[in-house]
Tab-separated table of C-alpha atoms in Angstrom:
chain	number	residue	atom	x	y	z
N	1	UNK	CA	-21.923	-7.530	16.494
N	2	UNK	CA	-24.084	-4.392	16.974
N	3	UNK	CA	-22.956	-1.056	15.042
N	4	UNK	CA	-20.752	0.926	17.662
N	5	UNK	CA	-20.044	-2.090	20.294
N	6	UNK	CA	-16.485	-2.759	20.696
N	7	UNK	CA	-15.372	-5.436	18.334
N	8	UNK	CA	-13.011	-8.788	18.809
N	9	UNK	CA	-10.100	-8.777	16.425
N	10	UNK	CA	-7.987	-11.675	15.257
N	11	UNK	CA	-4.443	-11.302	14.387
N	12	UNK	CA	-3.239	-13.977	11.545
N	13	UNK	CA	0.659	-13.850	11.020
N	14	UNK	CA	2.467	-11.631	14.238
N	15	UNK	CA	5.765	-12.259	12.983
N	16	UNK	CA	8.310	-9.560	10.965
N	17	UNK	CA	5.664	-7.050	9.967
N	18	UNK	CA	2.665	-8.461	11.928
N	19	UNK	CA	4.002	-7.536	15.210
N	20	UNK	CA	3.530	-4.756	14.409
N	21	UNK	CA	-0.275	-5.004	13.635
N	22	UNK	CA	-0.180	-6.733	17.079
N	23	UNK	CA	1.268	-4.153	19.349
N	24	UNK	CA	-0.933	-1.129	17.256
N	25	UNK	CA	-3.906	-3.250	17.806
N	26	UNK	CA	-3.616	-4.537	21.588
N	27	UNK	CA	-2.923	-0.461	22.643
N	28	UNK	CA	-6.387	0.544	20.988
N	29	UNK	CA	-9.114	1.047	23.244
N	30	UNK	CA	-11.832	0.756	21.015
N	31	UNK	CA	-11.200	-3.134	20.059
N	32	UNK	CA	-9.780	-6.053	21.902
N	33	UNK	CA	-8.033	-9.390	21.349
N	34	UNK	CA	-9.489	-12.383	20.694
N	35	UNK	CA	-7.058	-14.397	19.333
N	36	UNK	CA	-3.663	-14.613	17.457
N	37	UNK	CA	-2.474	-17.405	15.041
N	38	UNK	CA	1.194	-17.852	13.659
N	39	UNK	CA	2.996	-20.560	12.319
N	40	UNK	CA	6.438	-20.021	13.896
N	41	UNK	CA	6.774	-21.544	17.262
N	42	UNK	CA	9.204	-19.076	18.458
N	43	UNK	CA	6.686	-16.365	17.463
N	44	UNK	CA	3.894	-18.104	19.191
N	45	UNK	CA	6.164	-18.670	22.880
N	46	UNK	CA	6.627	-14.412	22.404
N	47	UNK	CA	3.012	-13.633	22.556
N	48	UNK	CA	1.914	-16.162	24.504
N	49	UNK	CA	4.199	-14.559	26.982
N	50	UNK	CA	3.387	-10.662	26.086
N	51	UNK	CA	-0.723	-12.015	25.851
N	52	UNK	CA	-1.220	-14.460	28.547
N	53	UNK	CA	-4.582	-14.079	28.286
N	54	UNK	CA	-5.201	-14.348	24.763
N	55	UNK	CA	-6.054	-17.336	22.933
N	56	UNK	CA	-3.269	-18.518	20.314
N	57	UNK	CA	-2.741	-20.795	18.525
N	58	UNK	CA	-0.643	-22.436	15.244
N	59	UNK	CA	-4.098	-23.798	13.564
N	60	UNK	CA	-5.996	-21.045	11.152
N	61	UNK	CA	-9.187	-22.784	11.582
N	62	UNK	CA	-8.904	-23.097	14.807
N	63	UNK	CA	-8.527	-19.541	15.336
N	64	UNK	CA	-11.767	-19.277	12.714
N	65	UNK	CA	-13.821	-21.680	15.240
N	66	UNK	CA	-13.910	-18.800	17.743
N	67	UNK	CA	-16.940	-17.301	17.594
N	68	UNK	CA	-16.050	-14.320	19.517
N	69	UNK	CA	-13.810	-13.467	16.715
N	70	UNK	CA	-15.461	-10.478	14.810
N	71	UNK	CA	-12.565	-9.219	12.220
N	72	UNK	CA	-9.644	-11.026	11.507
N	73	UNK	CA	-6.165	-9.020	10.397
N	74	UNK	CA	-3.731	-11.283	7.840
N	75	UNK	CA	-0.514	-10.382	8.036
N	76	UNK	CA	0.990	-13.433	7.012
N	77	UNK	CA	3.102	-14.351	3.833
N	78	UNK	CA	1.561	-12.404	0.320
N	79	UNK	CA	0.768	-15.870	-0.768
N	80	UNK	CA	-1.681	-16.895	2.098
N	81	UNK	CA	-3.619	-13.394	1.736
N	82	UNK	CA	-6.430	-14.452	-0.617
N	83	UNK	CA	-7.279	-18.208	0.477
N	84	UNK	CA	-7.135	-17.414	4.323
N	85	UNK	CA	-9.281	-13.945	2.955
N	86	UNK	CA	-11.800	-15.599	1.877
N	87	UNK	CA	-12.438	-18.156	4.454
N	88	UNK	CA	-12.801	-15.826	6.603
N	89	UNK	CA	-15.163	-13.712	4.708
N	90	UNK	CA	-17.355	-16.776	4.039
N	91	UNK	CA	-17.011	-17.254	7.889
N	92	UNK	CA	-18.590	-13.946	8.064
N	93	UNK	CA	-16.029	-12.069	9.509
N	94	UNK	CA	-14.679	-8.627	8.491
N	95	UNK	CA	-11.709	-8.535	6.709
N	96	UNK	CA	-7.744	-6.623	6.888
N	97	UNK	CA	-5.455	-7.809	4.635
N	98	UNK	CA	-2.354	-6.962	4.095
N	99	UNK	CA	-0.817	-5.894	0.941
N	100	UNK	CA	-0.680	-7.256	-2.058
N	101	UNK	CA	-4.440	-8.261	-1.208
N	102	UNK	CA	-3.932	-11.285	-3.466
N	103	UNK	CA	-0.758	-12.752	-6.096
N	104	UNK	CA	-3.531	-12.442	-9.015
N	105	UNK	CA	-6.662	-10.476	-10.215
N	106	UNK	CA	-8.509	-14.080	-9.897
N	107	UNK	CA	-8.099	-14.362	-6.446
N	108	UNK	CA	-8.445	-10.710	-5.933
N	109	UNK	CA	-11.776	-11.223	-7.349
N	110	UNK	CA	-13.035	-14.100	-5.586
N	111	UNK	CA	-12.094	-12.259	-1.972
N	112	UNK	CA	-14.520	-9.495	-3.140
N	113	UNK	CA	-17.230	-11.690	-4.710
N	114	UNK	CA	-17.007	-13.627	-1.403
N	115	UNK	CA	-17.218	-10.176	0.869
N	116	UNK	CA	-20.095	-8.939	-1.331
N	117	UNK	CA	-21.907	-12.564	-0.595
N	118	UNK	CA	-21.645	-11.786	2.915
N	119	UNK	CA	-21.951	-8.098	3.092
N	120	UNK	CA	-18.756	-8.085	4.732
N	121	UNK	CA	-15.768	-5.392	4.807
N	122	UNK	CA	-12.228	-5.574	3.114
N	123	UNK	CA	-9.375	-3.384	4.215
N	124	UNK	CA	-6.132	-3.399	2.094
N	125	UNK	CA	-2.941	-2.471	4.162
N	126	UNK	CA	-2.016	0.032	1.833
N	127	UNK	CA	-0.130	1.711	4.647
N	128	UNK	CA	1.009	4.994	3.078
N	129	UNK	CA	-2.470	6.253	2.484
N	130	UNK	CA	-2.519	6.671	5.782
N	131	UNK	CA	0.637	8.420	6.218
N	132	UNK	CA	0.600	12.134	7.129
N	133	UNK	CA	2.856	13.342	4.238
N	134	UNK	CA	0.994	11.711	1.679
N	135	UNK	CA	-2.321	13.321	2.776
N	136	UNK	CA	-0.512	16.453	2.450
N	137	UNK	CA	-0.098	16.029	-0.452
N	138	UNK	CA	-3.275	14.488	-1.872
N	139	UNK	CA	-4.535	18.514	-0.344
N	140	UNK	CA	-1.663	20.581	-2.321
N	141	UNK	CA	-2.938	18.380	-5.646
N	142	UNK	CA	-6.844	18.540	-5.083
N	143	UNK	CA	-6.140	22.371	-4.173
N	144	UNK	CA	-4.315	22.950	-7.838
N	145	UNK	CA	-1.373	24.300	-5.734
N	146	UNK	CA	0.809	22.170	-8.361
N	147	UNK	CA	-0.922	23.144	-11.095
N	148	UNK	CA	-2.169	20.353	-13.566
N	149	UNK	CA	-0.039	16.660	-12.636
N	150	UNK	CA	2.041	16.116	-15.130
N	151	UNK	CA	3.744	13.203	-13.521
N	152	UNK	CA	4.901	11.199	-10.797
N	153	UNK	CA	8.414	8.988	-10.244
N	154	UNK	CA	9.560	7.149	-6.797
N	155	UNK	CA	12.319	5.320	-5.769
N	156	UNK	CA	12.189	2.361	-3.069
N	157	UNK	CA	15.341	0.894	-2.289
N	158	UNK	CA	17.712	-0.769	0.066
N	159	UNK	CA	19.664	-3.822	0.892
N	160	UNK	CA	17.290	-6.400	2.251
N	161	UNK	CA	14.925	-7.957	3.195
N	162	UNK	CA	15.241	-10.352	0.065
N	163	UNK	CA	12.327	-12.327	-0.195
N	164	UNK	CA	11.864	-15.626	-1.709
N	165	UNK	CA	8.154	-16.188	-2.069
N	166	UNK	CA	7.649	-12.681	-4.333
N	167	UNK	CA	9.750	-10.510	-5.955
N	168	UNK	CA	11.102	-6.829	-5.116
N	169	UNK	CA	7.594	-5.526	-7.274
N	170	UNK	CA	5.090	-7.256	-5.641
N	171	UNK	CA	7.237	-6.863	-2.367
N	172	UNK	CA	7.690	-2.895	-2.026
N	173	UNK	CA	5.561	-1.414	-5.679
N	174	UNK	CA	2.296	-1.892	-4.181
N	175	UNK	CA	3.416	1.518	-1.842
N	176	UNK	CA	3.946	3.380	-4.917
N	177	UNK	CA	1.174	2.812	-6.685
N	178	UNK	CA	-1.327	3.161	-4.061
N	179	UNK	CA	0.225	6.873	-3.329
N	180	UNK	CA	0.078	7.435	-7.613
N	181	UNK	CA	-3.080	5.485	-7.503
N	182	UNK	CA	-4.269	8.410	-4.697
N	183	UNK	CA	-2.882	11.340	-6.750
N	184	UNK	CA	-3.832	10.477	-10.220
N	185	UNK	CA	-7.346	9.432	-9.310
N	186	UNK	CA	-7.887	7.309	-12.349
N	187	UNK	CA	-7.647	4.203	-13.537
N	188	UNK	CA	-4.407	2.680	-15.339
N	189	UNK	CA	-3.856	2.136	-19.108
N	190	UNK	CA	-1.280	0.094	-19.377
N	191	UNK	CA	2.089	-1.111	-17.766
N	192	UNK	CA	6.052	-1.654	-19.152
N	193	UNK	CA	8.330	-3.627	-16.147
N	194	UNK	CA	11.649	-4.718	-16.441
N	195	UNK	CA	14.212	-5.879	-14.313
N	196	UNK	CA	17.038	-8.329	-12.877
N	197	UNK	CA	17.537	-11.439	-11.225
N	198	UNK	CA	21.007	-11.864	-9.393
N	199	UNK	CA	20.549	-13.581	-6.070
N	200	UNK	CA	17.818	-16.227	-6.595
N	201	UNK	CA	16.816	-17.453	-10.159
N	202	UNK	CA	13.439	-16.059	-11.196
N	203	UNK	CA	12.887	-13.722	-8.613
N	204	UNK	CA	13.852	-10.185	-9.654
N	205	UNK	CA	15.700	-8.286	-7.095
N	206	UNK	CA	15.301	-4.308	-9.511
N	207	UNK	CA	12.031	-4.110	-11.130
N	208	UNK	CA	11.632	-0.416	-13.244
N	209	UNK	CA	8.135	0.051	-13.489
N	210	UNK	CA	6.686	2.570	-16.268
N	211	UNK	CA	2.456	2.970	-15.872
N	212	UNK	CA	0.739	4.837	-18.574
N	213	UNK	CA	-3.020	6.686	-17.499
N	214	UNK	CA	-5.715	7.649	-20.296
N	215	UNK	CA	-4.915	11.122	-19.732
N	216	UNK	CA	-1.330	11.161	-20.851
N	217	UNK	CA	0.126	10.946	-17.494
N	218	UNK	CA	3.377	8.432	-16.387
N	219	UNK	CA	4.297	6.925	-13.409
N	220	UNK	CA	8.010	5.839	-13.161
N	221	UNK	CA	8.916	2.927	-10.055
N	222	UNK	CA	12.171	2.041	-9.197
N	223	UNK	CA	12.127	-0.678	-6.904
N	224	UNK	CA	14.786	-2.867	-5.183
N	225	UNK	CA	16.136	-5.029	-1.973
N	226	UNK	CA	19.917	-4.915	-3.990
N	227	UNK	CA	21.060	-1.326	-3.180
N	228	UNK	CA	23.796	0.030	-1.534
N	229	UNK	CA	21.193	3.021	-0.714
N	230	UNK	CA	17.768	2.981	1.762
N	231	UNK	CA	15.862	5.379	-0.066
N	232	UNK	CA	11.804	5.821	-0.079
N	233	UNK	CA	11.449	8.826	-1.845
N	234	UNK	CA	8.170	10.745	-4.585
N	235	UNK	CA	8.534	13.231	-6.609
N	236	UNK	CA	4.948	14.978	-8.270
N	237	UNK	CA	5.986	16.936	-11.076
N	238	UNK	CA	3.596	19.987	-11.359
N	239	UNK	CA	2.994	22.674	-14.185
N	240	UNK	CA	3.008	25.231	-11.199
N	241	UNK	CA	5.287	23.335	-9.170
N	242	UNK	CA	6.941	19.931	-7.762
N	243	UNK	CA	6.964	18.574	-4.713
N	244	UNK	CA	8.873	15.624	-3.011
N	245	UNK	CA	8.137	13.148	-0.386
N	246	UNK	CA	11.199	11.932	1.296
N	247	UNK	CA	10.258	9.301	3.984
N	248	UNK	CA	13.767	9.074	4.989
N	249	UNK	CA	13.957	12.665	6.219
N	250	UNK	CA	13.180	12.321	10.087
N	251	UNK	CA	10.979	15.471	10.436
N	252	UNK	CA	11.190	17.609	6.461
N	253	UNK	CA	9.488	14.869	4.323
N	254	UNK	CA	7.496	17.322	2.081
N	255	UNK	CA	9.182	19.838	0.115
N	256	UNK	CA	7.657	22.536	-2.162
N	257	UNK	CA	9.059	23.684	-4.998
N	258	UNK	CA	8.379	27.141	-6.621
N	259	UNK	CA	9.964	25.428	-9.829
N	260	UNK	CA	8.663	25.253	-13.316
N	261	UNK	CA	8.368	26.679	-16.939
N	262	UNK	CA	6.241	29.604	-18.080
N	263	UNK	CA	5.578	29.717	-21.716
N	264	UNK	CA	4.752	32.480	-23.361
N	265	UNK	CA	2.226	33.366	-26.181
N	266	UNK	CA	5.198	33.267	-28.663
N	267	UNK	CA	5.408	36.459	-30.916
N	268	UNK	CA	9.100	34.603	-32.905
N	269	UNK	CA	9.864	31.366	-33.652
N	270	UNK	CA	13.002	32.058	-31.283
N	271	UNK	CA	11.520	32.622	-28.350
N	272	UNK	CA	12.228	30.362	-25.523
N	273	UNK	CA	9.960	29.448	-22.366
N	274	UNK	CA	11.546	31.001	-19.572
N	275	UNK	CA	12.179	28.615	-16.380
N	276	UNK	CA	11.307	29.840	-12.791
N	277	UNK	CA	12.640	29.403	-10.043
N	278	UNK	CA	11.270	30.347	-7.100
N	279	UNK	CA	11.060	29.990	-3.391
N	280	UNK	CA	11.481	26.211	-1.502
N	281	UNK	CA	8.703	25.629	0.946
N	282	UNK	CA	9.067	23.016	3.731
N	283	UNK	CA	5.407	22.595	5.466
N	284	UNK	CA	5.101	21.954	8.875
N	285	UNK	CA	2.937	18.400	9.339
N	286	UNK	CA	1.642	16.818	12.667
N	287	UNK	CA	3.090	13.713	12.627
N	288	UNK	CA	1.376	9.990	13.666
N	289	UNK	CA	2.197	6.710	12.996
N	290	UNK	CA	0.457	5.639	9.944
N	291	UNK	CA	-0.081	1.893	10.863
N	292	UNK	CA	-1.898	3.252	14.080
N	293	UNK	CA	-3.596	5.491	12.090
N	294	UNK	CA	-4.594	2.791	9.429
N	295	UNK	CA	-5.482	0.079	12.283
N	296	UNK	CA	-7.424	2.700	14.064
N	297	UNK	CA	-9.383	3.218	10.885
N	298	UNK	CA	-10.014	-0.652	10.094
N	299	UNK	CA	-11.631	-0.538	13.898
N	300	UNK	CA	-13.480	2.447	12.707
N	301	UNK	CA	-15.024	0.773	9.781
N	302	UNK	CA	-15.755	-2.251	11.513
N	303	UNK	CA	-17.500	-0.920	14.214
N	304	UNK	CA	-19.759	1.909	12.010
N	305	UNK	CA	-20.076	-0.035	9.296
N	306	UNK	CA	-18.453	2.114	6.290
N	307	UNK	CA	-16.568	1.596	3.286
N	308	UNK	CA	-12.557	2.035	4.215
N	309	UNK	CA	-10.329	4.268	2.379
N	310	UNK	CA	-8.215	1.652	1.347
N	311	UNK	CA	-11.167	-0.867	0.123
N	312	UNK	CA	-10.470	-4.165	-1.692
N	313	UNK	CA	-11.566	-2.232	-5.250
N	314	UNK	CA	-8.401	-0.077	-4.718
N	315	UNK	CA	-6.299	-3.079	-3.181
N	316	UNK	CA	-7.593	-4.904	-6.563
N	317	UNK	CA	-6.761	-2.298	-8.797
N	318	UNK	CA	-3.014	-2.300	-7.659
N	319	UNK	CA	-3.061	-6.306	-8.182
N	320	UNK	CA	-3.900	-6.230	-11.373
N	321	UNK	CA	-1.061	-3.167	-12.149
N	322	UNK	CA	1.016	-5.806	-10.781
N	323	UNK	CA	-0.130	-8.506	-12.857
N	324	UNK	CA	0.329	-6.855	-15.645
N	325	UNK	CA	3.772	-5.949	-14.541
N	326	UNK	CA	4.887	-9.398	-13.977
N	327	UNK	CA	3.658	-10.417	-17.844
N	328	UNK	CA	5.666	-7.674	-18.772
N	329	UNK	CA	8.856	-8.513	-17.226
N	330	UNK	CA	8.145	-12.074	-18.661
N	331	UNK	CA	8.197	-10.643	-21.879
N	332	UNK	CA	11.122	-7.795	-22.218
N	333	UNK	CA	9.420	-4.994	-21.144
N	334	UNK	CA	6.934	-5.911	-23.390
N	335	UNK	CA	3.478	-2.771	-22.584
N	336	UNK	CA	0.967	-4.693	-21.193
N	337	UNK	CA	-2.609	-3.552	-21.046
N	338	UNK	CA	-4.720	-3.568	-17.891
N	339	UNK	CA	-8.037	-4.990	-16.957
């Protein structure tokens, strides 16, 4: 397709979270339909009904036979992502995956060796990035409103959906450490995981994640589908102040706080650092949806030909934080170097 034309998008997996994808992308004007594929026949008899004139279809190749087709979207299960990736990279198409781009750094590698053959784009769904609150905050830390980052913890929890193909870290983590990822802006040293299996052998259901940086900075990840709480909640911890994202909170989700420790040349060995405590600040934000926002942006790239925000580097580098997490659970809690 020609830089700035209006592109043809096909949707892989339009089930739970796909849908999703589906209805964001079939209400933008600057792309269109050109097919949808999904395994599920009770899926497929929905859009065929809410898409009449849309091509669908169960068969993955089929849908890759279209030659209409300029960009596909997979938002099927985690383990499809990288072998239905990179066929259609080496198809030549444009490429959104959803996240965890891949299950290992292998694959992760071979969909970007195979998009750098073909000079084509990869999009990781890390969804939050594009989320209002979080670029709110990316401003108050670039700005040095919080001072120097000290660190950064976040819980993730609820009861459900339990998953049986991955486990709660590779299911809800790869939010987290985008956002850190974001915030930090540099790469990880090293990673401690542990957790618990109690509803399915071998799949953990709480995963604590500890990630170490170069410069001294922690991340802290509490994840879990077996919680009597829904929480989705970051807090940055600041040496001028914190601030916490709470995604639960229907219109507050930042707060500010004027919070933190001033230490003092010290003129006796008794002298304490006094703690401050200051004013609360709760910042109005124009909200969007973020997956509009992040499908809108995937169009974007497509169509003008630039690098996306959330590029398959950064959707690698999160894949191979989890990798590193999942040796780590395998051995105690055992650190676990990345890279």
């Amino acid at each position: 397709m020609s830089r700035g034309s209006v592109p043809s998008i096909g949707m892989v997996g339009v089930g739970n979270w796909g849908k999703n994808h589906l209805r964001n992308f079939a209400s933008l004007t600057s792309c269109r339909l050109g097919g949808i594929c999904d395994r599920d026949p009770a899926v497929l008899a929905r859009v065929r009904e809410e898409h009449p004139d849309v091509f669908v279809t169960d068969d993955f190749d089929a849908l890759l036979a279209r030659p209409d087709i300029d960009a596909m979207v997979i938002a099927s299960s985690a383990v499809t992502h990288a072998p239905l990736g990179v066929q259609a990279l080496e198809s030549g198409r444009d490429v959104f995956l959803e996240k965890p781009m891949a299950l290992s750094s292998k694959d992760g590698e071979a969909i970007l060796r195979a998009a750098e053959k073909k000079d084509r784009i990869v999009m990781v769904g890390h969804l939050l990035l594009y989320h209002p609150a979080v670029e709110y905050l990316k401003s108050l830390v670039d700005e040095g409103e919080l001072g120097d980052l000290h660190y950064i913890y976040s819980e993730r929890v609820n009861l459900g959906a339990i998953r049986s193909d991955e486990n709660a870290m590779w299911s809800f983590a790869p939010h987290d450490l985008s956002i850190v990822g974001l915030l930090f802006d540099e790469q990880p040293e090293s990673v401690s995981a542990r957790g618990g299996c109690y509803v399915q052998e071998s799949i953990e259901d709480v995963v604590f994640l500890n990630v170490k940086y170069p410069s001294g900075r922690t991340a802290q990840i509490h994840v879990s589908w077996l919680d009597p709480h829904k929480i989705r909640k970051t807090t940055l911890v600041g040496s001028k102040k914190m601030a916490v994202f709470d995604d639960m909170e229907p219109a507050e989700k930042i707060r500010i706080y004027d919070k933190g420790v001033d230490t003092p040349q010290f003129v006796s060995y008794d002298q304490a650092p006094a703690l401050r405590f200051g004013d609360i600040v709760i910042p109005q934000l124009k909200m969007k949806e973020p997956l509009r926002i992040e499908c809108q942006h995937f169009v974007d790239c497509v169509r003008e030909r630039k690098r996306p925000r959330t590029d398959g580097e950064s959707g690698l580098t999160v894949v191979r934080i989890l990798e590193a997490g999942q040796r780590s659970l395998e051995r105690g809690g055992e650190p676990i170097r990345i890279g």
